[in-house]
């Protein structure tokens, strides 16, 4: 960008609490995300992706799929069914323990996750430099799992620390109760307990039960991975923050099967690769990404980290990376009676592989990308809203804008749109002033605008206008597709 371009663009400062409100309204107005069944008053935490949202979400999933499968010769994908034999969820431990501890505030009638209240309290103590007290509470929190009555232990810890609700400051707590997050439904004509099926709460189990099918069909040798993108359902106690916590959402998961004893090395390699993916492939700001190491591990894990993102409402998880040991395959061996061992053909060793899992959510990531990209600035003295999305993520890659809609200019623009649309999603816009049309594209994150003007009629060149700098240059119209292709590599 030249100095003169810089003086044309001035970034305005934005208060973080207003950003969410602006994002929700932009998302609806421009067709990224609508409330589900809105004409009937909507449904809590359910959303529909509109024309631009579904394109952008598809881009996110395609980028993940490409990075995780095409770029790794030893990772293949599957698409397993949402409903599975219910014994799967007994084996995985979800029926017995996919519970969240909930607690209610009698005064405000609001509901919270008891574990989240304590974790946030520990974080706050650490931030305030009260490290000794933080360590003491952390120790007590870890001891909850061993307590004869875990609910009571959580409740007592909340009272002992005088923890208040973060949003209201109230703390008129009820006892803690466990709540199973799985949605149940009945399969078949008669609804009774014998035909209960669950909507899967994670995509991972569809991968574990297909371990041997995939290994045999794809002639895979350990280490190898299976990737999957699909819907998951959780009856979340605390919903909200737009698409951050939904009851129906989409996961992008990969389970990497390794020889026992090599899992930590594999874990570290995946940890690095996944973190860099957000920066190198999606273009997220490095400063907004954070690591969180789990001190309290799930029963199946021997190491776990989260990648967190600085959302306008706080730093929250977007991906979990877990070393899941041989827990899942061993459980499926136990419950199904089928041997889940792997036989190493060269050494004749038999073992149940260990698993390193990378698990992210495309909806949460969508919100992270939107909030990372949202900017307000002033160009040539006029305010504008811009989504500074990476060209790879942006739903529309380029706009074709004829200065005049009629005659040869319009025809040339038509041909350009037709040519580009063979490979890219482009928009054609011939209504309103050129400045207004640029702003319409800035607001949906279109990285490039191609303007067909008077000079185009003389020498077949067009103006490329760059979204971020608002700077312009001329290129040969015949090179437009090549130009775009190079920006999307
Ligand atoms: P949280 O602690 O926020 O509930 P989690 O640790 O239960 O998340 P995982 O089970 O590790 O989440 O799921 C992996 C990913 O799936 C998360 O990092 C997130 O991106 C996504 N995810 C999980 N629950 C939801 C949800 N209710 N809505 C949207 N995305 C979700």
PDB file of N, CA, C and O in Angstrom, residues 119-120 123 275 278 284 286-294 305-311 314-320:
ATOM      1  N   UNK A 119     -14.014 -22.704  37.255  1.00  0.00           N
ATOM      2  CA  UNK A 119     -12.860 -22.487  36.347  1.00  0.00           C
ATOM      3  C   UNK A 119     -12.640 -20.995  36.096  1.00  0.00           C
ATOM      4  O   UNK A 119     -11.504 -20.503  36.107  1.00  0.00           O
ATOM      5  N   UNK A 120     -13.724 -20.252  35.878  1.00  0.00           N
ATOM      6  CA  UNK A 120     -13.586 -18.798  35.660  1.00  0.00           C
ATOM      7  C   UNK A 120     -13.040 -18.105  36.900  1.00  0.00           C
ATOM      8  O   UNK A 120     -12.250 -17.162  36.798  1.00  0.00           O
ATOM      9  N   UNK A 123      -9.316 -18.727  37.011  1.00  0.00           N
ATOM     10  CA  UNK A 123      -8.675 -17.861  35.989  1.00  0.00           C
ATOM     11  C   UNK A 123      -8.552 -16.433  36.505  1.00  0.00           C
ATOM     12  O   UNK A 123      -7.524 -15.788  36.347  1.00  0.00           O
ATOM     13  N   UNK A 275      -2.365 -25.311  15.399  1.00  0.00           N
ATOM     14  CA  UNK A 275      -2.279 -23.891  15.779  1.00  0.00           C
ATOM     15  C   UNK A 275      -1.906 -23.052  14.551  1.00  0.00           C
ATOM     16  O   UNK A 275      -2.514 -22.016  14.274  1.00  0.00           O
ATOM     17  N   UNK A 278      -4.605 -22.082  11.766  1.00  0.00           N
ATOM     18  CA  UNK A 278      -5.480 -20.914  11.934  1.00  0.00           C
ATOM     19  C   UNK A 278      -4.807 -19.647  11.403  1.00  0.00           C
ATOM     20  O   UNK A 278      -5.476 -18.766  10.867  1.00  0.00           O
ATOM     21  N   UNK A 284      -6.057 -15.869  10.593  1.00  0.00           N
ATOM     22  CA  UNK A 284      -6.479 -15.277  11.883  1.00  0.00           C
ATOM     23  C   UNK A 284      -5.276 -14.591  12.537  1.00  0.00           C
ATOM     24  O   UNK A 284      -4.149 -15.054  12.442  1.00  0.00           O
ATOM     25  N   UNK A 286      -2.579 -13.750  14.990  1.00  0.00           N
ATOM     26  CA  UNK A 286      -1.854 -14.572  15.960  1.00  0.00           C
ATOM     27  C   UNK A 286      -2.152 -14.156  17.399  1.00  0.00           C
ATOM     28  O   UNK A 286      -2.323 -14.990  18.286  1.00  0.00           O
ATOM     29  N   UNK A 287      -2.257 -12.835  17.632  1.00  0.00           N
ATOM     30  CA  UNK A 287      -2.442 -12.337  19.009  1.00  0.00           C
ATOM     31  C   UNK A 287      -3.790 -12.759  19.597  1.00  0.00           C
ATOM     32  O   UNK A 287      -3.968 -12.726  20.811  1.00  0.00           O
ATOM     33  N   UNK A 288      -4.724 -13.138  18.737  1.00  0.00           N
ATOM     34  CA  UNK A 288      -6.048 -13.512  19.275  1.00  0.00           C
ATOM     35  C   UNK A 288      -6.136 -14.998  19.613  1.00  0.00           C
ATOM     36  O   UNK A 288      -7.147 -15.465  20.105  1.00  0.00           O
ATOM     37  N   UNK A 289      -5.069 -15.755  19.341  1.00  0.00           N
ATOM     38  CA  UNK A 289      -5.084 -17.194  19.623  1.00  0.00           C
ATOM     39  C   UNK A 289      -4.297 -17.493  20.900  1.00  0.00           C
ATOM     40  O   UNK A 289      -3.250 -16.884  21.149  1.00  0.00           O
ATOM     41  N   UNK A 290      -4.826 -18.416  21.697  1.00  0.00           N
ATOM     42  CA  UNK A 290      -4.206 -18.729  22.987  1.00  0.00           C
ATOM     43  C   UNK A 290      -4.209 -20.234  23.214  1.00  0.00           C
ATOM     44  O   UNK A 290      -5.106 -20.931  22.743  1.00  0.00           O
ATOM     45  N   UNK A 291      -3.236 -20.688  24.000  1.00  0.00           N
ATOM     46  CA  UNK A 291      -3.209 -22.090  24.422  1.00  0.00           C
ATOM     47  C   UNK A 291      -3.784 -22.209  25.815  1.00  0.00           C
ATOM     48  O   UNK A 291      -3.569 -21.344  26.662  1.00  0.00           O
ATOM     49  N   UNK A 292      -4.482 -23.308  26.066  1.00  0.00           N
ATOM     50  CA  UNK A 292      -4.937 -23.612  27.423  1.00  0.00           C
ATOM     51  C   UNK A 292      -4.652 -25.083  27.675  1.00  0.00           C
ATOM     52  O   UNK A 292      -5.116 -25.953  26.933  1.00  0.00           O
ATOM     53  N   UNK A 293      -3.839 -25.341  28.709  1.00  0.00           N
ATOM     54  CA  UNK A 293      -3.524 -26.741  29.037  1.00  0.00           C
ATOM     55  C   UNK A 293      -4.507 -27.217  30.108  1.00  0.00           C
ATOM     56  O   UNK A 293      -4.703 -26.529  31.110  1.00  0.00           O
ATOM     57  N   UNK A 294      -5.122 -28.378  29.868  1.00  0.00           N
ATOM     58  CA  UNK A 294      -6.072 -28.899  30.858  1.00  0.00           C
ATOM     59  C   UNK A 294      -5.319 -29.454  32.060  1.00  0.00           C
ATOM     60  O   UNK A 294      -4.493 -30.354  31.908  1.00  0.00           O
ATOM     61  N   UNK A 305      -4.980 -30.113  25.383  1.00  0.00           N
ATOM     62  CA  UNK A 305      -4.847 -28.663  25.239  1.00  0.00           C
ATOM     63  C   UNK A 305      -6.040 -28.153  24.443  1.00  0.00           C
ATOM     64  O   UNK A 305      -6.582 -28.863  23.590  1.00  0.00           O
ATOM     65  N   UNK A 306      -6.407 -26.917  24.703  1.00  0.00           N
ATOM     66  CA  UNK A 306      -7.401 -26.248  23.858  1.00  0.00           C
ATOM     67  C   UNK A 306      -6.714 -25.100  23.127  1.00  0.00           C
ATOM     68  O   UNK A 306      -5.838 -24.436  23.700  1.00  0.00           O
ATOM     69  N   UNK A 307      -7.155 -24.866  21.893  1.00  0.00           N
ATOM     70  CA  UNK A 307      -6.796 -23.618  21.229  1.00  0.00           C
ATOM     71  C   UNK A 307      -7.964 -22.679  21.492  1.00  0.00           C
ATOM     72  O   UNK A 307      -9.126 -23.024  21.231  1.00  0.00           O
ATOM     73  N   UNK A 308      -7.654 -21.523  22.051  1.00  0.00           N
ATOM     74  CA  UNK A 308      -8.718 -20.566  22.370  1.00  0.00           C
ATOM     75  C   UNK A 308      -8.574 -19.318  21.516  1.00  0.00           C
ATOM     76  O   UNK A 308      -7.470 -18.992  21.070  1.00  0.00           O
ATOM     77  N   UNK A 309      -9.697 -18.640  21.345  1.00  0.00           N
ATOM     78  CA  UNK A 309      -9.719 -17.419  20.528  1.00  0.00           C
ATOM     79  C   UNK A 309     -10.317 -16.279  21.354  1.00  0.00           C
ATOM     80  O   UNK A 309     -11.255 -16.492  22.126  1.00  0.00           O
ATOM     81  N   UNK A 310      -9.766 -15.092  21.155  1.00  0.00           N
ATOM     82  CA  UNK A 310     -10.275 -13.920  21.903  1.00  0.00           C
ATOM     83  C   UNK A 310     -11.526 -13.384  21.213  1.00  0.00           C
ATOM     84  O   UNK A 310     -11.454 -12.531  20.326  1.00  0.00           O
ATOM     85  N   UNK A 311     -12.697 -13.942  21.604  1.00  0.00           N
ATOM     86  CA  UNK A 311     -13.985 -13.447  21.099  1.00  0.00           C
ATOM     87  C   UNK A 311     -14.281 -12.110  21.770  1.00  0.00           C
ATOM     88  O   UNK A 311     -13.697 -11.810  22.823  1.00  0.00           O
ATOM     89  N   UNK A 314     -14.936 -12.763  25.392  1.00  0.00           N
ATOM     90  CA  UNK A 314     -13.947 -13.448  26.226  1.00  0.00           C
ATOM     91  C   UNK A 314     -13.136 -14.462  25.432  1.00  0.00           C
ATOM     92  O   UNK A 314     -13.424 -14.739  24.271  1.00  0.00           O
ATOM     93  N   UNK A 315     -12.105 -14.986  26.111  1.00  0.00           N
ATOM     94  CA  UNK A 315     -11.211 -15.951  25.442  1.00  0.00           C
ATOM     95  C   UNK A 315     -11.790 -17.350  25.632  1.00  0.00           C
ATOM     96  O   UNK A 315     -11.891 -17.837  26.755  1.00  0.00           O
ATOM     97  N   UNK A 316     -12.194 -17.990  24.526  1.00  0.00           N
ATOM     98  CA  UNK A 316     -12.923 -19.260  24.623  1.00  0.00           C
ATOM     99  C   UNK A 316     -12.400 -20.270  23.615  1.00  0.00           C
ATOM    100  O   UNK A 316     -11.830 -19.907  22.583  1.00  0.00           O
ATOM    101  N   UNK A 317     -12.706 -21.555  23.904  1.00  0.00           N
ATOM    102  CA  UNK A 317     -12.198 -22.666  23.077  1.00  0.00           C
ATOM    103  C   UNK A 317     -12.770 -22.660  21.655  1.00  0.00           C
ATOM    104  O   UNK A 317     -13.966 -22.463  21.466  1.00  0.00           O
ATOM    105  N   UNK A 318     -11.872 -22.909  20.675  1.00  0.00           N
ATOM    106  CA  UNK A 318     -12.367 -23.201  19.332  1.00  0.00           C
ATOM    107  C   UNK A 318     -11.979 -24.622  18.898  1.00  0.00           C
ATOM    108  O   UNK A 318     -12.588 -25.187  18.011  1.00  0.00           O
ATOM    109  N   UNK A 319     -10.930 -25.163  19.527  1.00  0.00           N
ATOM    110  CA  UNK A 319     -10.520 -26.528  19.162  1.00  0.00           C
ATOM    111  C   UNK A 319      -9.895 -27.219  20.360  1.00  0.00           C
ATOM    112  O   UNK A 319      -9.158 -26.596  21.126  1.00  0.00           O
ATOM    113  N   UNK A 320     -10.198 -28.507  20.501  1.00  0.00           N
ATOM    114  CA  UNK A 320      -9.554 -29.297  21.541  1.00  0.00           C
ATOM    115  C   UNK A 320      -8.600 -30.294  20.893  1.00  0.00           C
ATOM    116  O   UNK A 320      -8.925 -30.886  19.859  1.00  0.00           O
TER     117      UNK A 320
END
